[in-house]
Short mmCIF file of C-alpha atoms and ligand atoms in Angstrom, two decimals:
data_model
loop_
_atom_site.label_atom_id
_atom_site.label_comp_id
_atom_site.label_asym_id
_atom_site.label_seq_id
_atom_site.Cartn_x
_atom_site.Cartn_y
_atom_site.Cartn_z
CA UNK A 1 4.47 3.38 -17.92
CA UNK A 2 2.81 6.52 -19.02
CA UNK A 3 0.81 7.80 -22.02
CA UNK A 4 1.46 10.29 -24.37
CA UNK A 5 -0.64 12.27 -26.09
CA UNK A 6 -0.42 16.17 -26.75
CA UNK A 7 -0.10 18.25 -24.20
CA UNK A 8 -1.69 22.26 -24.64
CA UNK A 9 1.12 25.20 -23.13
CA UNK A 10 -1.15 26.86 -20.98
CA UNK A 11 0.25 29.48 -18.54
CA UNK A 12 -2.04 28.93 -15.80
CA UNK A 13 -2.29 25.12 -15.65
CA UNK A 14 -0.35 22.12 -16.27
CA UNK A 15 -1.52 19.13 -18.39
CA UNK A 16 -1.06 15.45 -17.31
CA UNK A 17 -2.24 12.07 -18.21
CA UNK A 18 -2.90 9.75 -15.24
CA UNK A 19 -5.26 6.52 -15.73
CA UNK A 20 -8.56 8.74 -15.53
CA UNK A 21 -7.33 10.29 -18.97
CA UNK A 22 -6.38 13.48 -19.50
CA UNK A 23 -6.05 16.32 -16.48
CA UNK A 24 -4.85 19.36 -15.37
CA UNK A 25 -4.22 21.16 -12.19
CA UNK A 26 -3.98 25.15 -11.63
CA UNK A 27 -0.67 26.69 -10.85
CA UNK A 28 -1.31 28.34 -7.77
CA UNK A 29 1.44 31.29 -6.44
CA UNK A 30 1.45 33.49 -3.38
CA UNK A 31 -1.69 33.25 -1.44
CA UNK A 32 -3.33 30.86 -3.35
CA UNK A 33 -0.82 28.37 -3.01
CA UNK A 34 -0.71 25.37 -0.71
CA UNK A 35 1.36 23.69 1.38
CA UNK A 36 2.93 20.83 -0.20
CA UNK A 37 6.33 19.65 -0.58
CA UNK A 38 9.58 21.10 -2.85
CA UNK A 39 11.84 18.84 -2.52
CA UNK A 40 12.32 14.78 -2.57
CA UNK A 41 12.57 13.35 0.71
CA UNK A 42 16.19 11.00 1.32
CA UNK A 43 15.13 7.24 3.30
CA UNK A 44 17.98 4.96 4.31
CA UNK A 45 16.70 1.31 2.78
CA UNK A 46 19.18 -0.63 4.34
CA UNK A 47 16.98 -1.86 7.82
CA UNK A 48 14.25 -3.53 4.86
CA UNK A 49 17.54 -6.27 5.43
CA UNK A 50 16.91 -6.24 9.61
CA UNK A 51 16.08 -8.81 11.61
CA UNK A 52 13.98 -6.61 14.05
CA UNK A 53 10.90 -5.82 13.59
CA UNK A 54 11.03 -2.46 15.27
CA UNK A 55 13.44 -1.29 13.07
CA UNK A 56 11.54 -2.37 9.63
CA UNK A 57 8.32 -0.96 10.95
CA UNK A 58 10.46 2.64 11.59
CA UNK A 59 11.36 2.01 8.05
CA UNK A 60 7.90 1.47 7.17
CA UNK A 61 6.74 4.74 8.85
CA UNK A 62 8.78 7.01 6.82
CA UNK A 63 7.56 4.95 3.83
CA UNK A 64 4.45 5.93 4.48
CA UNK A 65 4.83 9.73 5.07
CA UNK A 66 6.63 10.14 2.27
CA UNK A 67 4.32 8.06 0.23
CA UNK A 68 1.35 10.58 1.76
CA UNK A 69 2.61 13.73 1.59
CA UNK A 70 4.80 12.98 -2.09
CA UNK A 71 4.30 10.23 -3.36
CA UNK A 72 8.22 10.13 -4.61
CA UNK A 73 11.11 9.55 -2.43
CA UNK A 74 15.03 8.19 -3.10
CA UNK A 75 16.09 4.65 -1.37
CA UNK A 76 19.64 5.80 -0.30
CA UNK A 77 21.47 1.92 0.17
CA UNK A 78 19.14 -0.50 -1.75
CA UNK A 79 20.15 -4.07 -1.29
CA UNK A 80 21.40 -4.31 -4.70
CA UNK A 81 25.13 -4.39 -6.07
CA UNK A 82 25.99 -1.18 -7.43
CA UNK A 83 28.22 -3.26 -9.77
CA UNK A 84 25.02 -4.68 -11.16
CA UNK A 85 23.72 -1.35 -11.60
CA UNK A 86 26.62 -0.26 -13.45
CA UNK A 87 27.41 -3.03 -15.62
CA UNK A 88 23.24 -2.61 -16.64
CA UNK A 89 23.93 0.70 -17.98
CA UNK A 90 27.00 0.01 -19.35
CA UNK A 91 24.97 -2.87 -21.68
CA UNK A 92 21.99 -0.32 -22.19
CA UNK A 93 24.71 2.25 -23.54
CA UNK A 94 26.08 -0.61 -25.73
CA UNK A 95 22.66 -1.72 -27.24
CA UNK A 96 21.37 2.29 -28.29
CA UNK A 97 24.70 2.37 -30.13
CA UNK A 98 24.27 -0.43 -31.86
CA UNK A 99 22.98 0.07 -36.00
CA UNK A 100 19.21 0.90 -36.15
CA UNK A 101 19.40 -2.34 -38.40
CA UNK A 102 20.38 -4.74 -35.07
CA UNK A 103 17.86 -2.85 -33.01
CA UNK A 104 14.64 -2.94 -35.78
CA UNK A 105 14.90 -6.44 -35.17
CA UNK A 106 14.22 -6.69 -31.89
CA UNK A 107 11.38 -3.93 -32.62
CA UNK A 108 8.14 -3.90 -30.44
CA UNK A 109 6.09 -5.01 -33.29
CA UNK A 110 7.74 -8.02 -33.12
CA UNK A 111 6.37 -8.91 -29.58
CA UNK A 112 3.00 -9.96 -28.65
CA UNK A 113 2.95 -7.60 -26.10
CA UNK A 114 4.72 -4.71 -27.14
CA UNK A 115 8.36 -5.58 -25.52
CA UNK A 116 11.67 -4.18 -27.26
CA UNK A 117 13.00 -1.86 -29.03
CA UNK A 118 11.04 1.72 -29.77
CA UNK A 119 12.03 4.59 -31.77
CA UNK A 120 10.50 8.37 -31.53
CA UNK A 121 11.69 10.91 -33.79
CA UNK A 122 12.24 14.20 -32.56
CA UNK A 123 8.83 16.08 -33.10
CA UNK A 124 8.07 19.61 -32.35
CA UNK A 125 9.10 20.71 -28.63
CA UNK A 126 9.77 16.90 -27.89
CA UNK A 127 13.69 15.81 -28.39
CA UNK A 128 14.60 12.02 -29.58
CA UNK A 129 14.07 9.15 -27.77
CA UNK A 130 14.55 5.50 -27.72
CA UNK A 131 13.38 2.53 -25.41
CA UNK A 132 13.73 -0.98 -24.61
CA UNK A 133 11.07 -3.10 -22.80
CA UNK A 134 11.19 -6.39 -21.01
CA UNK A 135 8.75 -7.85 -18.78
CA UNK A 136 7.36 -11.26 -17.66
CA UNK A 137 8.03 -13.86 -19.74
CA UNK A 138 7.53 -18.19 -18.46
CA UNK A 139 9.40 -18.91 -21.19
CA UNK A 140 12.18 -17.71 -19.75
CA UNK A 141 15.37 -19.59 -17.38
CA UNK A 142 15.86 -16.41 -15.50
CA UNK A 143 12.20 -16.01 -14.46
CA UNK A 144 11.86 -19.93 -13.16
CA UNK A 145 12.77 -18.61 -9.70
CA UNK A 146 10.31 -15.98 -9.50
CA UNK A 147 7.21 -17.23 -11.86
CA UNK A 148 5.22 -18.65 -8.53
CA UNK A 149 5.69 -21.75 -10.59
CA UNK A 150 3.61 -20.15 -14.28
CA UNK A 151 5.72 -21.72 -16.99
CA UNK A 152 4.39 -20.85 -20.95
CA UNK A 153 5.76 -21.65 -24.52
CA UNK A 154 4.68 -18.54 -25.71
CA UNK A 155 7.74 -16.21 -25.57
CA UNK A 156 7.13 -12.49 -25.38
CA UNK A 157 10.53 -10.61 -24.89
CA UNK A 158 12.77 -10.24 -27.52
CA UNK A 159 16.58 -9.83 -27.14
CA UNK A 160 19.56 -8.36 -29.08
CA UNK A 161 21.08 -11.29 -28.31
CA UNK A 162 22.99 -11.87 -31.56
CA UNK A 163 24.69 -8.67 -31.90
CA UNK A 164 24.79 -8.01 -27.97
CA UNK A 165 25.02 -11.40 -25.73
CA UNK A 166 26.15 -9.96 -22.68
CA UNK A 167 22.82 -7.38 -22.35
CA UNK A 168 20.63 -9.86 -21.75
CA UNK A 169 22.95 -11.21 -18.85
CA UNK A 170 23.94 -7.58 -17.70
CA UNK A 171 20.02 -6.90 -17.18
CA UNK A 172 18.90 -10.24 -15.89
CA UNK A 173 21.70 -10.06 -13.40
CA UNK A 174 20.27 -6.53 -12.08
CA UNK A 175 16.41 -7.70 -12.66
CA UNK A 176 16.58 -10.25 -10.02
CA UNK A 177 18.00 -8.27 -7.41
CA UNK A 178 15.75 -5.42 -7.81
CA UNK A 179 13.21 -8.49 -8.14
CA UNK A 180 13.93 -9.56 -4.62
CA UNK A 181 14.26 -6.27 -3.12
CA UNK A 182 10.69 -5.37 -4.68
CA UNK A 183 9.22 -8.55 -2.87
CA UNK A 184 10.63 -7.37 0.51
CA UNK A 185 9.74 -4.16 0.02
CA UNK A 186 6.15 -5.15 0.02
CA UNK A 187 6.27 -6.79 3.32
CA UNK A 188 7.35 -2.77 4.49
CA UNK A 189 4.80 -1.08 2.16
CA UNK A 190 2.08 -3.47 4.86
CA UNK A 191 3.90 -2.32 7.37
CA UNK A 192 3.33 0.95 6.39
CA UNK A 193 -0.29 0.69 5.91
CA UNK A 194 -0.51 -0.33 9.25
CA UNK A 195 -0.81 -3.85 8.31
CA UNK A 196 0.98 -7.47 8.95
CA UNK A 197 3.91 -7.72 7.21
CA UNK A 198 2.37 -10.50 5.16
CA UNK A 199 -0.64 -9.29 4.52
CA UNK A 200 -0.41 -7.89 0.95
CA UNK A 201 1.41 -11.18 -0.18
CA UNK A 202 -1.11 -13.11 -1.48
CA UNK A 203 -2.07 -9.99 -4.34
CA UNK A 204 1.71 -10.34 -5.59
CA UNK A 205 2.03 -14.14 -6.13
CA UNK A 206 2.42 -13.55 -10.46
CA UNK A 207 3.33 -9.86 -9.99
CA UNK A 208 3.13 -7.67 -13.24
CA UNK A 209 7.03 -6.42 -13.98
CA UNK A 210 7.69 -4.09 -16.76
CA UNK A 211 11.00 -2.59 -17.14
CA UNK A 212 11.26 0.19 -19.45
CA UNK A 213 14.70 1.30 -20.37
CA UNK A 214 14.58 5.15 -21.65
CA UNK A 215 17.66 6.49 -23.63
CA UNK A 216 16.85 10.53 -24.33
CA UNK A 217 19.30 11.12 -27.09
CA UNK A 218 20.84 14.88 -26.49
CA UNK A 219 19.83 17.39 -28.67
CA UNK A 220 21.24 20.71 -30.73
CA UNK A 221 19.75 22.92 -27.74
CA UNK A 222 21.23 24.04 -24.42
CA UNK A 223 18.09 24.66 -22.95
CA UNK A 224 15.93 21.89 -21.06
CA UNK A 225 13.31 20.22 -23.80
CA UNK A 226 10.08 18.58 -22.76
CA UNK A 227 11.55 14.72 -22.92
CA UNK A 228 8.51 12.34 -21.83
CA UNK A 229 5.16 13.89 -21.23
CA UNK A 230 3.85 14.23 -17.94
CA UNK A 231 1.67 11.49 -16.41
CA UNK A 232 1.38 9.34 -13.43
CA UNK A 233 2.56 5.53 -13.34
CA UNK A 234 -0.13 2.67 -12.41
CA UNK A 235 0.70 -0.41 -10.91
CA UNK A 236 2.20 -0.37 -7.27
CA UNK A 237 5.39 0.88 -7.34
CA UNK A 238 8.41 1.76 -9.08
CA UNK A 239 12.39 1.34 -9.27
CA UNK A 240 14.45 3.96 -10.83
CA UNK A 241 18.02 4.38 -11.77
CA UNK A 242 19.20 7.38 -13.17
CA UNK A 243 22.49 7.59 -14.21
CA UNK A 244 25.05 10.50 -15.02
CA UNK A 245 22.47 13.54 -15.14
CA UNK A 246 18.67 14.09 -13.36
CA UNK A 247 15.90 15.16 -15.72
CA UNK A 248 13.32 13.94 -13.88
CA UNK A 249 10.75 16.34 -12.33
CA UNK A 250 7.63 15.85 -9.80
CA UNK A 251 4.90 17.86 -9.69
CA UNK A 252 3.67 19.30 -6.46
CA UNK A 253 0.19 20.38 -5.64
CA UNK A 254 0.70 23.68 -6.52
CA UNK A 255 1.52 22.83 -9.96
CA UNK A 256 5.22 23.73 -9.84
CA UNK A 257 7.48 21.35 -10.84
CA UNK A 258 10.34 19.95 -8.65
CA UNK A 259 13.39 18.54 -10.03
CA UNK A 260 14.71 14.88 -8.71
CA UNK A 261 18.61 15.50 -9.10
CA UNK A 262 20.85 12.56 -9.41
CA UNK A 263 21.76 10.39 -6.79
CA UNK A 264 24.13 7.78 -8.13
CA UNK A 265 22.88 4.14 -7.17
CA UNK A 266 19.91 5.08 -5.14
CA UNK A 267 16.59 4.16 -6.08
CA UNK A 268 14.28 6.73 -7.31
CA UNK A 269 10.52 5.63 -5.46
CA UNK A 270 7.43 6.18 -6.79
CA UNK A 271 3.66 5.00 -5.39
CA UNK A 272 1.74 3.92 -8.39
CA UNK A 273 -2.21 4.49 -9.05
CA UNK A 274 -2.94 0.96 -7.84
CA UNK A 275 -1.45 1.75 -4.25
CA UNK A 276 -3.34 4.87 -4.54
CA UNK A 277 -6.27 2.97 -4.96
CA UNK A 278 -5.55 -0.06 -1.98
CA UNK A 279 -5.07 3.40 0.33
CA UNK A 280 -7.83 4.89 -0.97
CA UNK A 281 -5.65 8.24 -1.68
CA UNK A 282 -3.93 7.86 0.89
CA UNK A 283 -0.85 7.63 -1.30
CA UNK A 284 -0.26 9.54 -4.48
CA UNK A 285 0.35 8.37 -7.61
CA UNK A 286 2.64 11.42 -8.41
CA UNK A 287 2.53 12.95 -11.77
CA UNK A 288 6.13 13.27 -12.85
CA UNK A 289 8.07 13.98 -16.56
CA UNK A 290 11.64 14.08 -18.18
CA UNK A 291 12.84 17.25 -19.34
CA UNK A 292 16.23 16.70 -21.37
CA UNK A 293 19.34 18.83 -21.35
CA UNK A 294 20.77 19.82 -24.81
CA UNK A 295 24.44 18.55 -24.07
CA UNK A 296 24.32 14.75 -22.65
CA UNK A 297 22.34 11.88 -23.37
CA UNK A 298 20.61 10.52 -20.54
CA UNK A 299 19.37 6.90 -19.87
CA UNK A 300 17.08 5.80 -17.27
CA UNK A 301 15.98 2.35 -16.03
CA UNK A 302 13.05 1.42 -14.43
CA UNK A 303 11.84 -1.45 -12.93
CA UNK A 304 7.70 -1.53 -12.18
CA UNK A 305 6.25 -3.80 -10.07
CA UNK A 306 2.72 -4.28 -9.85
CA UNK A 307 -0.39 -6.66 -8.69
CA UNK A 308 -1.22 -10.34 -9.71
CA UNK A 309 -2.65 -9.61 -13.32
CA UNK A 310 -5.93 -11.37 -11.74
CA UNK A 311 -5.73 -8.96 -8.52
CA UNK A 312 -9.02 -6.53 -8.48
CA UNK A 313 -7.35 -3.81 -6.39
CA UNK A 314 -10.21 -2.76 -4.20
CA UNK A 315 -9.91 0.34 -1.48
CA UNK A 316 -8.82 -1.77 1.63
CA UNK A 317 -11.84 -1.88 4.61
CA UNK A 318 -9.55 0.60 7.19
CA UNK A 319 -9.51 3.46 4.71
CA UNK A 320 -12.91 2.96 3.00
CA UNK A 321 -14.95 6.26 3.83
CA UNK A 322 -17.67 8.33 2.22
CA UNK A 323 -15.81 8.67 -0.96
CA UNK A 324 -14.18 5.50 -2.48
CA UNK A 325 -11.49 5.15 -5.47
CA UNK A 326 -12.95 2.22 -8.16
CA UNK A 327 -11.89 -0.57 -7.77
CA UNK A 328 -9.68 -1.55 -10.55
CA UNK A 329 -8.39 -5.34 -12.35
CA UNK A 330 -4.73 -5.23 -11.91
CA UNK A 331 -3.42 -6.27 -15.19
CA UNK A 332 -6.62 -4.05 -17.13
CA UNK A 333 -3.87 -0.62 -17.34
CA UNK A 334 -1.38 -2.91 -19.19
CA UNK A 335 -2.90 -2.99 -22.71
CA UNK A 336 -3.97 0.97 -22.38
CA UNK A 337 -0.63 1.81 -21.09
CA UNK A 338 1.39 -0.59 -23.18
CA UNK A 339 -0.39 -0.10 -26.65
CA UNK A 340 -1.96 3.57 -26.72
CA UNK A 341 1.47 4.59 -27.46
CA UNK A 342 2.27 2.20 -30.28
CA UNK A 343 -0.47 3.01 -32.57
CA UNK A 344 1.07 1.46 -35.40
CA UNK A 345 1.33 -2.37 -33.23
CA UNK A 346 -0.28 -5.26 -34.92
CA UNK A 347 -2.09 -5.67 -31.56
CA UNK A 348 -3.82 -2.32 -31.89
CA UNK A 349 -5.05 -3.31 -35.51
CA UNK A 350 -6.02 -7.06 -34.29
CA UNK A 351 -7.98 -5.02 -31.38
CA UNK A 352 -9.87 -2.42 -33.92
CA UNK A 353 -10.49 -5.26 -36.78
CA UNK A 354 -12.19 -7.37 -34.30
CA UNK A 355 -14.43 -4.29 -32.69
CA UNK A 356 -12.67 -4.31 -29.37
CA UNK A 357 -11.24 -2.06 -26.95
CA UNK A 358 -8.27 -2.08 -24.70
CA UNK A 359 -10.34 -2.89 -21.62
CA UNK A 360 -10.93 -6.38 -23.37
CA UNK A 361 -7.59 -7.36 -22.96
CA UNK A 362 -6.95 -9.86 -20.22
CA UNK A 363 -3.01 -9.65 -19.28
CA UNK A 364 -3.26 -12.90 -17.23
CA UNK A 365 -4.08 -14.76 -20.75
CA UNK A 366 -1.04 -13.50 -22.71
CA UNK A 367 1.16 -14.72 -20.04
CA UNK A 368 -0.10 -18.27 -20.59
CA UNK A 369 -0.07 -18.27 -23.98
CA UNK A 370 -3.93 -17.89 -24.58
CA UNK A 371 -5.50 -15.63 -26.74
CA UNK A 372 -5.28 -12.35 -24.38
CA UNK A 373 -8.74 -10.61 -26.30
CA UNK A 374 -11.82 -11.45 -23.84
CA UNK A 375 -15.12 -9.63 -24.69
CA UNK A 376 -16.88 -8.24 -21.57
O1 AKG B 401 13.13 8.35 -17.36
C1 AKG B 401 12.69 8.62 -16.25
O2 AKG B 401 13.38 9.12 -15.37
C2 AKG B 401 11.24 8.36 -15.91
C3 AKG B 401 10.56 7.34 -16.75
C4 AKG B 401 9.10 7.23 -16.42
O3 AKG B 401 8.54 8.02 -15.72
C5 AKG B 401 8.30 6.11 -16.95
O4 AKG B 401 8.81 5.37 -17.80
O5 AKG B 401 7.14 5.96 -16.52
FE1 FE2 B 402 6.63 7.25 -15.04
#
């Protein structure tokens, strides 16, 4: 869910987009540099399934100190069938081979909201790379169960479901288990803010799921190639699978990145800047990238889970202070994130022929059909 834009090679500094815009941070070495971490800290998942308390709130505690001090951390043992997992990237292998004809016609210009299939030519410094998006959708069966009841007749996904039937069942089968796991997991993400265990519920009632399936298409290099550009995620939190081969890297606060090396069927964590706003920065939203290696393709899948579109996520009272983060509308990131990297999307030319701006977009309206543009 990040933005890219040009990034300048500067020695001294890295450059990152996070929802304030466009940032850097010095590289600091020797004894200028902090203490901060260099490595991804390992937590066993498996208690979020316990029925003792005790043992989800110990769960919840390293949640929380890895969400402090990184901001990233694996989920060794997620209650989800690694079968799932593989049969998802098996499908997601199967639809980036397909022709470009079968997958221009599920393109994203095709959706309303910018779901499907995306394209990016190599460019200079930046290898090849292809994408698939899916996100909420009433129209659909498989969301019924976890809509809160929203149903729509205004269909936003689009699936290769001609030339590839079984992809839409391979990833609908792993959705709704990471679905579930995501709506536990917010029960321990309370916990960890010292909280009830049900007393974030009532912001996740319609939560905002994206899942944005990366394919980084090897190149005629062995070296490692800059693969997405670095930036920080919003919503809550996020899922991620790699498979086969890492890539992904974390920056730390001294500006030095740290790879996340594979870890086959364990969940890849990340805080997003919405958490780091309910905390107050208590919790990172970490700024990571993809570097690709010359010799393998890699694919990625992550699942994003964020706030009731309608949700203003507001500092909560026990961390307020002297300084406070803004407080924020939930689905208001979507159209910025979603759109500012699909110039060329009819929704971008709809939004500058009518003189407005991506903060006018109302998320909760698209969902329900309704014309998602809202002035002020
Ligand atoms: O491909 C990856 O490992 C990371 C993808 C990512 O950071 C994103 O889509 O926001
Ligand atoms: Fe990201």
């Amino acid at each position: 869910m990040g933005s890219e834009f040009a990034i300048p090679d500067d020695p001294d500094r890295v450059f990152f987009y996070s929802s304030q815009g466009r940032e850097s941070r010095p590289i600091l070495r020797g004894k200028d540099a902090k203490t901060t971490f260099d490595s991804i800290p390992v937590i066993d998942v498996s208690s979020i399934m316990s029925d003792n308390l005790e043992e989800r709130k110990r769960l919840a505690a390293a949640v929380d100190r890895a969400a402090s001090e990184v901001g990233f951390f694996y989920f060794d043992n997620p209650p989800v069938d690694t079968r799932k997992m593989d049969t998802a990237f098996a499908a997601i292998k199967k639809l980036f081979a397909l022709p470009s004809k079968e997958k221009m016609k599920v393109h994203v210009n095709n959706s309303p909201n910018g779901k499907g299939y995306a394209f990016r030519a190599q460019e200079e410094g930046h290898i090849t790379n292809e994408s698939f998006g899916m996100g909420n959708d009433y129209t659909e069966p498989e969301q019924a169960a976890t809509s809160g009841g929203m149903t729509s007749t205004f269909p936003l996904n689009r699936w290769p479901d001609e030339a590839l039937p079984e992809f839409r069942a391979a990833i609908y089968e792993y959705w709704k288990e990471v679905h579930a796991f995501s709506r536990r997991l917010v029960g321990i993400f309370a916990l960890a803010l010292g909280l009830d265990e049900h007393a974030l519920d009532h912001m996740f009632q319609e939560p905002l799921t994206d899942v944005t399936i990366q394919h980084y298409c090897k190149h005629p290099s062995d070296s490692y190639k800059p693969a997405l550009t670095p930036h920080s995620d919003y919503g809550a939190f996020t899922c991620l699978l790699q498979t086969e081969v890492g890539g992904l890297e974390v920056l730390n606060a001294n500006a030095i990145w740290v790879p996340v090396p594979l870890r086959e069927h364990a969940f890849v964590m990340n805080t997003g800047s919405h958490f780091e706003i309910l905390s107050n920065g208590r919790w990172k939203a970490t700024v990571h990238r993809v570097s690709g290696r010359g010799d393998i393709d890699r694919y990625s899948l992550p699942f994003f889970w964020g706030f009731d579109p309608t949700t203003v996520v507001t500092p909560l009272e026990k961390f307020r202070g002297e300084t406070n983060l803004e407080p924020e509308l939930a689905g208001r990131e979507f159209a910025k994130g979603t759109f500012s990297t699909k110039p060329d999307h009819p929704v971008v030319a709809e939004m500058k022929a009518r003189g407005l701006e991506f903060e006018d977009y109302c998320y909760a309206n698209l969902l329900h059909g309704k014309d998602p543009w809202v002035k002020g």
